[in-house]
Amino acid sequence: MNDHTVTEQQVLDALRSVIDPDLRRDIVSLGFVKDVKICDGNVAFKIELTTPACPVKDMMKSQATQAVLQIPGVKSVNVEMTANVRSRQIGAEDLLPGVKHVIAVASGKGGVGKSTVAVNLAVALAQLGTKVGLLDADVYGPSVPLLMGTRETPHVVNEKIIPIERYGVQMMSLGFLLPDDQAVIWRGPMVAGTVRQLLTDVEWGEKDYLVVDLPPGTGDAPMTLSQSVPITGVVIVMTPQDVAFTIAGKAVAMFRKLEEGLGRQIPILGIIENMSGFACPHCGEVTPVFAGRGGEYAAERLGVPFLGSIPLDPNISLSGDEGVPAIVAHPESAQAKAFRSIAQAMAAQCSIQSMADHTLLRHIPLIRRS
Ligand SMILES: Nc1ncnc2c1ncn2[C@@H]1O[C@H](COP(=O)(O)OP(=O)(O)O)[C@@H](O)[C@H]1O
Ligand SMILES: [Mg+2]
């Protein structure tokens, strides 16, 4: 007779010590622990995270293993890490019923690298094992075809436009639909109509994340997007010299104003600082160029998460011009690492938002608000 018959209850009790740092709850009460199997002291179970792009996957796996190994009688522990992306709230009328998260990438002004960031984050999410769409809603200057290095003409099937796939990302841009040299003089209602069509007339299908590259500044595109579909949230790209938080603050203020009109929240998932510091193309070392940490400071002042910073690197513009995103062209570079870690932080913020919709977490203030 074995003195130490290990029970499922013991395993679950031990696993209550493992806390998801983003959701700030233990993995048992979050319902992440699945399929506990115990056979003669050998314990196996699954941990089902809220995204395969979880930044703390390895840490949680090792904490869970250690916790269960502490139980007397346990000989071995086998943890399988899985993921099931929890969705934003999708109503019956939703224009994108198969899209679990819509992430808008915005900026207070142009030229901060918003499109570059949107493209690289989309590819990073795909590389982390998620289903990703990329919608180029910058109708004034669609740059996704150039950055992704393709000018294919999309097919239409059953009156829906089929996205173009590149680097694991399914994308759509006005750049694919208009002839090369066609100039468009935009008026507000046209912008709204076009953005809406890019949402409704494209076969977006099932996606974990749809990244939307918005035009810079305030205007009709962000309004149409947030009116058309309940978005998970917005990330704001800024550069360190953007007079600290004034320009990022403008973008945040615009979404706060849109919230009032809509009567529902548009969460700010966080601020990304681009072109911060100089990454030496030879040794990879990053040297600060501008004084201070603009993005971090702005995030703190605005009471929103800071998702990370991307160094200034000539390789980024080179690979952009060549149509190969930096994360593909230079996967080991400092900026590729930054894109991966920001994609994970962004996915974690999406998880926080969707879990906040569940009653379980509704009463916990998850994001600091100013
Ligand atoms: N981190 C970076 N390092 C070097 N060049 C960058 C970086 N981010 C963007 N760029 C370059 O800056 C220019 C503007 O970027 P883009 O993504 O088109 O900005 P936006 O969409 O905000 O107008 C492009 O030439 C791009 O290659
Ligand atoms: Mg752009």
Tab-separated table of C-alpha atoms and ligand atoms in Angstrom:
chain	number	residue	atom	x	y	z
A	1	MET	CA	0.000	0.000	0.000
A	2	ASN	CA	1.385	3.368	-1.070
A	3	ASP	CA	1.421	5.881	1.808
A	4	HIS	CA	1.286	8.764	-0.620
A	5	THR	CA	-1.596	8.288	-2.986
A	6	VAL	CA	-1.660	11.572	-4.864
A	7	THR	CA	-5.129	12.999	-5.436
A	8	GLU	CA	-6.409	15.450	-8.024
A	9	GLN	CA	-7.428	17.750	-5.171
A	10	GLN	CA	-3.830	17.879	-3.946
A	11	VAL	CA	-2.612	18.711	-7.427
A	12	LEU	CA	-5.172	21.509	-7.814
A	13	ASP	CA	-4.396	22.871	-4.347
A	14	ALA	CA	-0.696	22.978	-5.204
A	15	LEU	CA	-1.413	24.722	-8.504
A	16	ARG	CA	-3.328	27.482	-6.731
A	17	SER	CA	0.085	28.916	-5.883
A	18	VAL	CA	0.707	29.656	-9.571
A	19	ILE	CA	-0.544	33.145	-10.365
A	20	ASP	CA	-1.071	34.532	-13.857
A	21	PRO	CA	0.777	37.850	-13.491
A	22	ASP	CA	-1.384	39.624	-16.074
A	23	LEU	CA	-4.771	38.442	-14.848
A	24	ARG	CA	-3.593	38.443	-11.233
A	25	ARG	CA	-5.413	35.268	-10.346
A	26	ASP	CA	-4.327	31.708	-9.727
A	27	ILE	CA	-4.478	29.373	-12.697
A	28	VAL	CA	-6.942	27.013	-10.986
A	29	SER	CA	-9.642	29.601	-10.296
A	30	LEU	CA	-9.080	30.993	-13.801
A	31	GLY	CA	-9.997	27.550	-15.100
A	32	PHE	CA	-6.686	27.096	-16.935
A	33	VAL	CA	-5.876	23.640	-15.503
A	34	LYS	CA	-7.311	20.825	-17.607
A	35	ASP	CA	-7.129	17.023	-17.910
A	36	VAL	CA	-5.345	16.176	-14.660
A	37	LYS	CA	-4.124	12.577	-14.873
A	38	ILE	CA	-2.409	10.776	-12.031
A	39	CYS	CA	-0.854	7.363	-12.376
A	40	ASP	CA	1.297	5.936	-9.630
A	41	GLY	CA	2.839	9.277	-8.658
A	42	ASN	CA	3.227	10.438	-12.228
A	43	VAL	CA	1.160	13.560	-12.760
A	44	ALA	CA	0.170	15.034	-16.115
A	45	PHE	CA	-2.076	17.992	-16.882
A	46	LYS	CA	-2.648	20.810	-19.341
A	47	ILE	CA	-2.506	24.529	-18.725
A	48	GLU	CA	-4.711	26.322	-21.212
A	49	LEU	CA	-3.575	29.929	-21.528
A	50	THR	CA	-5.508	32.820	-23.050
A	51	THR	CA	-3.063	33.203	-25.948
A	52	PRO	CA	-0.204	31.198	-27.500
A	53	ALA	CA	1.655	34.524	-27.467
A	54	CYS	CA	1.722	34.474	-23.652
A	55	PRO	CA	4.821	36.305	-22.409
A	56	VAL	CA	5.123	34.220	-19.242
A	57	LYS	CA	4.423	30.757	-20.648
A	58	ASP	CA	7.760	29.221	-19.654
A	59	MET	CA	7.707	30.776	-16.213
A	60	MET	CA	4.226	29.409	-15.479
A	61	LYS	CA	5.166	25.981	-16.750
A	62	SER	CA	8.168	25.761	-14.477
A	63	GLN	CA	6.280	27.159	-11.461
A	64	ALA	CA	3.498	24.613	-11.996
A	65	THR	CA	6.003	21.765	-12.285
A	66	GLN	CA	7.797	22.831	-9.115
A	67	ALA	CA	4.531	23.249	-7.171
A	68	VAL	CA	3.299	19.754	-8.017
A	69	LEU	CA	6.698	18.171	-7.359
A	70	GLN	CA	6.385	19.392	-3.747
A	71	ILE	CA	3.455	17.010	-3.137
A	72	PRO	CA	4.654	13.907	-1.262
A	73	GLY	CA	4.530	10.870	-3.524
A	74	VAL	CA	4.837	12.749	-6.822
A	75	LYS	CA	7.517	11.173	-8.990
A	76	SER	CA	7.194	13.095	-12.209
A	77	VAL	CA	5.249	16.009	-13.630
A	78	ASN	CA	4.326	16.499	-17.252
A	79	VAL	CA	2.763	19.854	-18.136
A	80	GLU	CA	1.402	20.538	-21.586
A	81	MET	CA	0.977	24.237	-22.351
A	82	THR	CA	-1.957	24.921	-24.666
A	83	ALA	CA	-3.901	28.049	-25.538
A	84	ASN	CA	-7.389	29.097	-26.416
A	85	VAL	CA	-7.638	32.770	-27.287
A	86	ARG	CA	-10.532	34.199	-25.277
A	87	SER	CA	-12.570	36.573	-27.353
A	88	ARG	CA	-13.805	40.117	-27.014
A	89	GLN	CA	-17.576	40.264	-26.538
A	90	ILE	CA	-19.196	39.504	-29.882
A	91	GLY	CA	-22.865	40.361	-30.279
A	92	ALA	CA	-25.320	38.928	-32.792
A	93	GLU	CA	-24.892	41.951	-35.084
A	94	ASP	CA	-21.093	41.977	-35.060
A	95	LEU	CA	-19.522	42.638	-38.468
A	96	LEU	CA	-16.578	40.370	-37.665
A	97	PRO	CA	-18.102	37.424	-35.790
A	98	GLY	CA	-15.064	35.207	-36.377
A	99	VAL	CA	-12.504	37.736	-35.172
A	100	LYS	CA	-11.647	37.327	-31.503
A	101	HIS	CA	-9.719	40.576	-31.120
A	102	VAL	CA	-9.571	43.801	-33.095
A	103	ILE	CA	-6.504	45.876	-32.269
A	104	ALA	CA	-6.275	49.398	-33.678
A	105	VAL	CA	-2.793	50.835	-34.155
A	106	ALA	CA	-2.978	54.612	-33.902
A	107	SER	CA	-0.696	57.611	-33.524
A	108	GLY	CA	-1.080	61.298	-32.831
A	109	LYS	CA	0.818	62.185	-36.021
A	110	GLY	CA	2.326	60.628	-39.141
A	111	GLY	CA	5.821	59.319	-39.690
A	112	VAL	CA	6.267	57.729	-36.265
A	113	GLY	CA	6.559	54.241	-37.786
A	114	LYS	CA	2.974	53.217	-37.127
A	115	SER	CA	2.682	51.067	-40.262
A	116	THR	CA	6.107	49.511	-39.709
A	117	VAL	CA	5.084	48.635	-36.158
A	118	ALA	CA	1.664	47.300	-37.223
A	119	VAL	CA	3.206	45.043	-39.884
A	120	ASN	CA	5.952	43.667	-37.662
A	121	LEU	CA	3.568	43.062	-34.753
A	122	ALA	CA	1.164	41.212	-37.050
A	123	VAL	CA	3.970	38.964	-38.299
A	124	ALA	CA	5.231	38.477	-34.736
A	125	LEU	CA	1.769	37.331	-33.596
A	126	ALA	CA	1.602	34.903	-36.529
A	127	GLN	CA	5.059	33.546	-35.693
A	128	LEU	CA	3.893	33.005	-32.110
A	129	GLY	CA	1.234	30.646	-33.438
A	130	THR	CA	-1.903	32.763	-33.727
A	131	LYS	CA	-4.253	33.435	-36.660
A	132	VAL	CA	-3.697	37.028	-37.710
A	133	GLY	CA	-5.295	39.493	-40.071
A	134	LEU	CA	-3.913	42.909	-40.998
A	135	LEU	CA	-6.239	45.644	-42.217
A	136	ASP	CA	-4.631	48.702	-43.749
A	137	ALA	CA	-7.169	51.386	-42.866
A	138	ASP	CA	-4.765	54.203	-43.675
A	139	VAL	CA	-6.669	55.056	-46.828
A	140	TYR	CA	-4.643	58.259	-47.332
A	141	GLY	CA	-1.352	56.407	-47.528
A	142	PRO	CA	-1.810	52.638	-47.669
A	143	SER	CA	1.688	51.248	-47.069
A	144	VAL	CA	1.029	47.638	-46.083
A	145	PRO	CA	1.532	46.268	-49.652
A	146	LEU	CA	4.938	47.956	-49.831
A	147	LEU	CA	6.030	46.880	-46.336
A	148	MET	CA	4.902	43.294	-46.955
A	149	GLY	CA	6.444	43.249	-50.429
A	150	THR	CA	3.434	42.262	-52.491
A	151	ARG	CA	1.130	43.878	-55.027
A	152	GLU	CA	-1.047	40.900	-55.810
A	153	THR	CA	-4.579	41.577	-56.948
A	154	PRO	CA	-7.032	39.929	-54.569
A	155	HIS	CA	-9.629	37.449	-55.821
A	156	VAL	CA	-13.316	37.866	-55.188
A	157	VAL	CA	-15.259	34.766	-54.173
A	158	ASN	CA	-18.997	34.903	-53.419
A	159	GLU	CA	-18.830	38.693	-53.514
A	160	LYS	CA	-16.183	38.770	-50.796
A	161	ILE	CA	-12.602	39.939	-51.287
A	162	ILE	CA	-10.103	37.254	-50.278
A	163	PRO	CA	-7.180	38.635	-48.231
A	164	ILE	CA	-3.626	38.320	-49.531
A	165	GLU	CA	-1.431	36.119	-47.376
A	166	ARG	CA	2.213	36.879	-46.622
A	167	TYR	CA	4.468	35.776	-43.759
A	168	GLY	CA	1.523	33.971	-42.186
A	169	VAL	CA	-0.607	37.133	-42.091
A	170	GLN	CA	-3.826	37.614	-44.089
A	171	MET	CA	-4.055	41.220	-45.127
A	172	MET	CA	-6.104	43.706	-47.062
A	173	SER	CA	-5.254	47.202	-48.201
A	174	LEU	CA	-6.664	49.740	-50.585
A	175	GLY	CA	-3.223	49.486	-52.172
A	176	PHE	CA	-4.225	46.068	-53.538
A	177	LEU	CA	-7.456	47.395	-54.973
A	178	LEU	CA	-6.408	50.659	-56.633
A	179	PRO	CA	-4.135	51.015	-59.656
A	180	ASP	CA	-0.600	52.068	-58.745
A	181	ASP	CA	-0.767	55.748	-59.626
A	182	GLN	CA	-4.371	56.513	-58.812
A	183	ALA	CA	-4.678	59.602	-56.664
A	184	VAL	CA	-7.719	59.813	-54.449
A	185	ILE	CA	-9.015	63.065	-53.064
A	186	TRP	CA	-10.707	61.994	-49.892
A	187	ARG	CA	-13.745	63.447	-48.300
A	188	GLY	CA	-14.925	62.364	-44.846
A	189	PRO	CA	-17.898	60.195	-45.924
A	190	MET	CA	-15.691	58.407	-48.469
A	191	VAL	CA	-13.188	57.509	-45.768
A	192	ALA	CA	-15.953	56.167	-43.571
A	193	GLY	CA	-17.470	54.182	-46.448
A	194	THR	CA	-14.123	52.722	-47.480
A	195	VAL	CA	-13.127	51.675	-43.974
A	196	ARG	CA	-16.518	50.048	-43.515
A	197	GLN	CA	-16.135	48.186	-46.802
A	198	LEU	CA	-12.706	46.938	-45.814
A	199	LEU	CA	-14.404	45.430	-42.763
A	200	THR	CA	-17.528	44.043	-44.401
A	201	ASP	CA	-16.531	43.154	-47.975
A	202	VAL	CA	-13.377	41.249	-47.049
A	203	GLU	CA	-13.525	37.584	-46.088
A	204	TRP	CA	-11.793	37.954	-42.710
A	205	GLY	CA	-12.989	34.553	-41.513
A	206	GLU	CA	-11.656	33.168	-38.245
A	207	LYS	CA	-8.876	35.198	-36.667
A	208	ASP	CA	-7.395	35.448	-33.203
A	209	TYR	CA	-6.202	38.995	-33.870
A	210	LEU	CA	-7.045	41.560	-36.522
A	211	VAL	CA	-4.468	44.363	-36.463
A	212	VAL	CA	-5.749	47.609	-37.989
A	213	ASP	CA	-3.301	50.251	-39.208
A	214	LEU	CA	-5.232	53.515	-38.767
A	215	PRO	CA	-4.353	56.808	-40.451
A	216	PRO	CA	-2.381	59.154	-38.186
A	217	GLY	CA	-4.184	61.660	-36.021
A	218	THR	CA	-7.850	62.120	-35.431
A	219	GLY	CA	-10.455	61.692	-38.095
A	220	ASP	CA	-13.076	59.574	-39.740
A	221	ALA	CA	-11.244	56.239	-39.870
A	222	PRO	CA	-10.905	55.677	-36.101
A	223	MET	CA	-14.491	56.803	-35.650
A	224	THR	CA	-15.850	54.465	-38.318
A	225	LEU	CA	-13.814	51.545	-37.030
A	226	SER	CA	-14.924	51.944	-33.442
A	227	GLN	CA	-18.536	52.533	-34.462
A	228	SER	CA	-18.606	49.525	-36.779
A	229	VAL	CA	-17.157	46.915	-34.473
A	230	PRO	CA	-16.502	46.684	-30.719
A	231	ILE	CA	-12.715	46.771	-30.809
A	232	THR	CA	-10.644	45.129	-28.091
A	233	GLY	CA	-8.530	48.236	-27.816
A	234	VAL	CA	-5.999	50.642	-29.218
A	235	VAL	CA	-2.219	50.719	-29.159
A	236	ILE	CA	-0.601	54.096	-29.645
A	237	VAL	CA	2.747	54.457	-31.353
A	238	MET	CA	4.892	57.462	-30.509
A	239	THR	CA	8.507	58.512	-30.821
A	240	PRO	CA	10.535	59.638	-27.813
A	241	GLN	CA	10.854	63.192	-29.075
A	242	ASP	CA	7.080	63.637	-29.329
A	243	VAL	CA	7.320	66.283	-26.612
A	244	ALA	CA	6.709	63.603	-24.042
A	245	PHE	CA	3.058	62.824	-23.861
A	246	THR	CA	1.355	65.638	-25.736
A	247	ILE	CA	0.992	63.840	-29.066
A	248	ALA	CA	0.200	60.431	-27.602
A	249	GLY	CA	-2.150	62.274	-25.251
A	250	LYS	CA	-3.984	63.717	-28.234
A	251	ALA	CA	-4.622	60.214	-29.562
A	252	VAL	CA	-5.794	58.976	-26.160
A	253	ALA	CA	-8.089	61.988	-25.808
A	254	MET	CA	-9.629	61.269	-29.203
A	255	PHE	CA	-10.546	57.705	-28.225
A	256	ARG	CA	-11.903	58.880	-24.879
A	257	LYS	CA	-14.141	61.282	-26.778
A	258	LEU	CA	-15.270	58.522	-29.139
A	259	GLU	CA	-16.098	56.403	-26.090
A	260	GLU	CA	-18.527	59.052	-24.880
A	261	GLY	CA	-20.347	59.082	-28.203
A	262	LEU	CA	-20.492	55.301	-28.385
A	263	GLY	CA	-21.455	54.663	-24.793
A	264	ARG	CA	-18.942	51.829	-24.551
A	265	GLN	CA	-15.304	51.645	-23.613
A	266	ILE	CA	-12.434	51.742	-26.064
A	267	PRO	CA	-9.590	50.438	-23.920
A	268	ILE	CA	-6.093	51.761	-24.522
A	269	LEU	CA	-4.039	48.557	-24.606
A	270	GLY	CA	-0.863	50.557	-24.282
A	271	ILE	CA	1.784	52.843	-25.676
A	272	ILE	CA	4.660	51.725	-27.886
A	273	GLU	CA	7.724	53.881	-28.224
A	274	ASN	CA	9.356	53.614	-31.650
A	275	MET	CA	12.786	54.849	-32.780
A	276	SER	CA	14.050	54.944	-29.217
A	277	GLY	CA	17.801	54.656	-29.061
A	278	PHE	CA	20.103	53.626	-31.880
A	279	ALA	CA	20.758	49.930	-32.518
A	280	CYS	CA	24.263	49.592	-33.954
A	281	PRO	CA	23.967	47.506	-37.133
A	282	HIS	CA	27.390	45.976	-36.425
A	283	CYS	CA	27.320	44.992	-32.769
A	284	GLY	CA	23.585	45.331	-32.039
A	285	GLU	CA	24.161	47.455	-28.964
A	286	VAL	CA	21.449	50.060	-28.357
A	287	THR	CA	22.566	53.609	-27.524
A	288	PRO	CA	20.005	56.146	-26.265
A	289	VAL	CA	19.584	59.053	-28.691
A	290	PHE	CA	16.959	61.137	-26.972
A	291	ALA	CA	17.037	62.012	-23.317
A	292	GLY	CA	14.498	60.381	-21.033
A	293	ARG	CA	12.002	57.605	-21.698
A	294	GLY	CA	9.226	59.384	-23.571
A	295	GLY	CA	6.926	56.402	-24.037
A	296	GLU	CA	7.178	55.144	-20.502
A	297	TYR	CA	6.650	58.616	-19.125
A	298	ALA	CA	3.665	59.219	-21.409
A	299	ALA	CA	2.105	55.890	-20.399
A	300	GLU	CA	2.546	56.730	-16.748
A	301	ARG	CA	1.070	60.196	-17.144
A	302	LEU	CA	-1.866	58.903	-19.171
A	303	GLY	CA	-2.467	55.951	-16.842
A	304	VAL	CA	-2.168	53.304	-19.581
A	305	PRO	CA	0.203	50.323	-19.939
A	306	PHE	CA	3.616	50.763	-21.546
A	307	LEU	CA	4.165	47.902	-23.997
A	308	GLY	CA	7.812	48.482	-24.865
A	309	SER	CA	10.191	50.348	-27.125
A	310	ILE	CA	11.734	49.612	-30.516
A	311	PRO	CA	15.212	50.913	-31.296
A	312	LEU	CA	16.023	53.067	-34.284
A	313	ASP	CA	17.753	50.804	-36.748
A	314	PRO	CA	18.678	51.454	-40.378
A	315	ASN	CA	17.826	47.807	-41.068
A	316	ILE	CA	14.182	48.545	-40.271
A	317	SER	CA	13.822	51.080	-43.057
A	318	LEU	CA	15.919	48.969	-45.429
A	319	SER	CA	13.819	45.866	-44.911
A	320	GLY	CA	10.657	47.987	-45.105
A	321	ASP	CA	11.754	49.319	-48.490
A	322	GLU	CA	12.560	45.810	-49.675
A	323	GLY	CA	9.185	44.498	-48.576
A	324	VAL	CA	10.539	42.130	-45.949
A	325	PRO	CA	9.520	43.117	-42.398
A	326	ALA	CA	12.524	43.432	-40.072
A	327	ILE	CA	11.237	40.613	-37.895
A	328	VAL	CA	11.556	38.291	-40.908
A	329	ALA	CA	14.720	39.789	-42.426
A	330	HIS	CA	16.669	40.047	-39.146
A	331	PRO	CA	14.962	37.725	-36.661
A	332	GLU	CA	17.797	37.885	-34.117
A	333	SER	CA	18.186	41.672	-34.120
A	334	ALA	CA	17.355	43.901	-31.155
A	335	GLN	CA	14.333	45.301	-32.970
A	336	ALA	CA	12.971	41.829	-33.841
A	337	LYS	CA	13.229	40.900	-30.160
A	338	ALA	CA	11.447	44.133	-29.257
A	339	PHE	CA	8.638	43.398	-31.714
A	340	ARG	CA	8.196	39.877	-30.301
A	341	SER	CA	8.088	41.054	-26.718
A	342	ILE	CA	5.669	43.906	-27.554
A	343	ALA	CA	3.420	41.483	-29.485
A	344	GLN	CA	3.298	39.296	-26.364
A	345	ALA	CA	2.569	42.251	-24.087
A	346	MET	CA	-0.187	43.357	-26.470
A	347	ALA	CA	-1.698	39.850	-26.553
A	348	ALA	CA	-1.612	39.821	-22.752
A	349	GLN	CA	-3.530	43.114	-22.690
A	350	CYS	CA	-6.132	41.612	-25.049
A	351	SER	CA	-6.491	38.670	-22.660
A	352	ILE	CA	-6.952	41.062	-19.763
A	353	GLN	CA	-9.682	42.890	-21.657
A	354	SER	CA	-11.550	39.722	-22.614
A	355	MET	CA	-11.259	38.228	-19.138
A	356	ALA	CA	-12.565	41.500	-17.716
A	357	ASP	CA	-15.737	40.801	-19.696
A	358	HIS	CA	-16.192	37.592	-17.726
A	359	THR	CA	-18.004	38.111	-14.434
A	360	LEU	CA	-15.084	36.398	-12.724
A	361	LEU	CA	-12.867	39.422	-13.160
A	362	ARG	CA	-15.419	42.158	-13.644
A	363	HIS	CA	-14.952	43.708	-10.241
A	364	ILE	CA	-11.190	43.834	-10.321
A	365	PRO	CA	-9.744	47.087	-11.606
A	366	LEU	CA	-7.374	45.699	-14.203
A	367	ILE	CA	-6.030	48.761	-15.890
A	368	ARG	CA	-5.046	51.984	-14.315
A	369	ARG	CA	-7.132	54.791	-15.645
A	370	SER	CA	-6.248	58.411	-15.202
B	1	LIG	N1	12.544	51.747	-35.551
B	1	LIG	C1	12.847	52.265	-36.755
B	1	LIG	N2	14.137	52.416	-37.143
B	1	LIG	C2	14.438	52.958	-38.349
B	1	LIG	N3	13.525	53.367	-39.244
B	1	LIG	C3	12.221	53.227	-38.918
B	1	LIG	C4	11.810	52.661	-37.670
B	1	LIG	N4	10.447	52.646	-37.645
B	1	LIG	C5	10.036	53.166	-38.814
B	1	LIG	N5	11.091	53.540	-39.584
B	1	LIG	C6	11.043	54.201	-40.910
B	1	LIG	O1	10.364	55.440	-40.746
B	1	LIG	C7	9.572	55.741	-41.886
B	1	LIG	C8	8.117	55.960	-41.492
B	1	LIG	O2	7.560	54.725	-41.054
B	1	LIG	P1	6.053	54.338	-41.306
B	1	LIG	O3	5.848	53.008	-40.696
B	1	LIG	O4	5.693	54.482	-42.727
B	1	LIG	O5	5.354	55.471	-40.424
B	1	LIG	P2	3.817	55.910	-40.303
B	1	LIG	O6	2.965	54.760	-40.690
B	1	LIG	O7	3.667	56.303	-38.872
B	1	LIG	O8	3.650	57.076	-41.197
B	1	LIG	C9	9.773	54.576	-42.847
B	1	LIG	O9	10.776	54.913	-43.762
B	1	LIG	C10	10.236	53.444	-41.937
B	1	LIG	O10	11.027	52.514	-42.628
B	2	MG	MG	1.633	54.544	-42.274
